[in-house]
Structure formats: C-alpha cells, structure tokens
Amino acid sequence: MFEYNTRVNFYNCDPAGIVFFAEVFKFAHSAYEVFLTNLNLNKNYFNDDKIALPIIKTSAEYSKPLKTGNEIKIQLFVTLLKESSFELCYNIYNKDNELCCKVTTVHVCIDKITLKKVGLEKELSGLLLKELDCAK
C-alpha cells in the first residue's frame, strides 16, 4: 500500500464547497503519479516515446462528502496485475480517517506508435507485483 496526502481546494468543489464528483479522479491520478515516481523506475512512463499506460476503465464510489479545506489521505493499492494491464484502487479518507470515496483505475500498456496493447516491461511488472494487495 502506498499513501499520499493532499488538501481539497475550493477549485475542486462546487459552489456549496463539496468536491465536484469528477475531481476525485484528479486526486487519484496525482497519487498515481507520485506512486510511479516513488517506484524509482529506470523509465519515466509519463514522457516515454514508445510506451504509454493509459487508463481504460475507471469508477468511483462516494460514501461521505469531501469539503473545501479538508486534508485528505489517499491509500493506493495494486489490486490486479496481468501481462499487459494492472488495476489500482484508491481509498480516499478525510481527516477523521473516514472513508469518503473509493476510486478504481485500470491501466493498459500500449505501444505509442501502433496503439496496440503490449506486455508490461519486466521492471514495472516486478515492482507492481511487490505492491500487489488484493485487500481493497
């Protein structure tokens, strides 16, 4: 499990000060970027010329509101690992450690030129395997 902390800003919210539903995907993606960076990979997948890891499926379940000014904790889990794809689960908690939202993303590895699915590189696959946690 990887943990990332951030804060809800007003620009993440609707006029009532509650996080606009789509903003949780930005929080999740920020956690994902820091997670990949912290794996200390020999490659930066965010600007690689050959390989990309686009999100092909996502979902969010909301259980409590997140509000302007809330400090939030995001716990990221690798929940599924396949030859050319992986699934991540992000549990988003408020300052009282109450689960407010659960986000899931599925990423697939593609060749940037052909846009065809390719296998995950060994280094990435191996590091994701070490992080694999079936407890969502």
Coordinates of C-alpha atoms in Angstrom, one line a residue, residues 10-85:
F10 CA -12.1 25.4 -3.4
Y11 CA -11.4 24.9 -7.2
N12 CA -12.0 21.2 -6.6
C13 CA -15.5 22.0 -5.3
D14 CA -18.9 23.0 -6.5
P15 CA -20.4 26.3 -5.2
A16 CA -21.5 24.6 -2.0
G17 CA -17.9 23.7 -1.1
I18 CA -18.3 20.0 -1.7
V19 CA -15.9 18.2 -4.1
F20 CA -17.3 18.1 -7.6
F21 CA -17.7 14.4 -8.4
A22 CA -15.1 14.2 -11.2
E23 CA -12.4 15.9 -9.1
V24 CA -11.7 12.6 -7.2
F25 CA -10.1 11.3 -10.4
K26 CA -7.6 14.2 -10.3
F27 CA -6.8 13.3 -6.7
A28 CA -6.3 9.6 -7.6
H29 CA -4.1 10.5 -10.6
S30 CA -1.9 12.7 -8.5
A31 CA -1.4 9.8 -6.1
Y32 CA -0.7 7.5 -9.1
E33 CA 2.0 9.9 -10.4
V34 CA 3.8 10.1 -7.1
F35 CA 3.4 6.3 -6.6
L36 CA 5.1 5.6 -10.0
T37 CA 7.8 8.1 -9.3
N38 CA 8.5 6.5 -5.9
L39 CA 9.0 3.1 -7.6
N40 CA 12.3 4.5 -8.8
L41 CA 11.8 3.1 -12.3
N42 CA 14.5 3.4 -14.9
K43 CA 11.9 4.9 -17.2
N44 CA 9.5 7.8 -16.9
Y45 CA 6.3 6.5 -18.3
F46 CA 4.7 10.0 -18.4
N47 CA 7.0 11.1 -21.2
D48 CA 8.3 7.9 -22.8
D49 CA 8.5 7.9 -26.6
K50 CA 7.5 4.2 -27.1
I51 CA 5.2 3.1 -24.2
A52 CA 2.1 4.6 -22.6
L53 CA -0.1 3.4 -19.7
P54 CA -3.5 4.9 -20.5
I55 CA -6.5 4.4 -18.2
I56 CA -9.1 2.2 -20.0
K57 CA -11.6 1.9 -17.2
T58 CA -12.4 3.9 -14.1
S59 CA -15.1 4.1 -11.4
A60 CA -15.8 5.9 -8.2
E61 CA -18.0 5.2 -5.2
Y62 CA -18.8 8.0 -2.8
S63 CA -19.8 7.5 0.8
K64 CA -19.1 10.8 2.5
P65 CA -18.6 14.4 1.2
L66 CA -15.1 15.9 0.9
K67 CA -15.2 19.6 1.5
T68 CA -13.1 22.7 0.9
G69 CA -10.0 22.8 3.2
N70 CA -10.2 19.1 4.1
E71 CA -6.9 17.4 4.5
I72 CA -7.2 14.0 2.8
K73 CA -5.3 10.8 2.8
I74 CA -5.2 8.5 -0.3
Q75 CA -4.2 4.9 0.1
L76 CA -3.3 3.3 -3.2
F77 CA -3.3 -0.4 -3.7
V78 CA -2.3 -2.6 -6.7
T79 CA -5.3 -5.0 -6.8
L80 CA -4.8 -6.8 -10.1
L81 CA -1.8 -7.5 -12.3
K82 CA -1.9 -9.1 -15.8
E83 CA 0.5 -9.4 -18.6
S84 CA -0.3 -6.1 -20.2
S85 CA -2.5 -4.3 -17.6

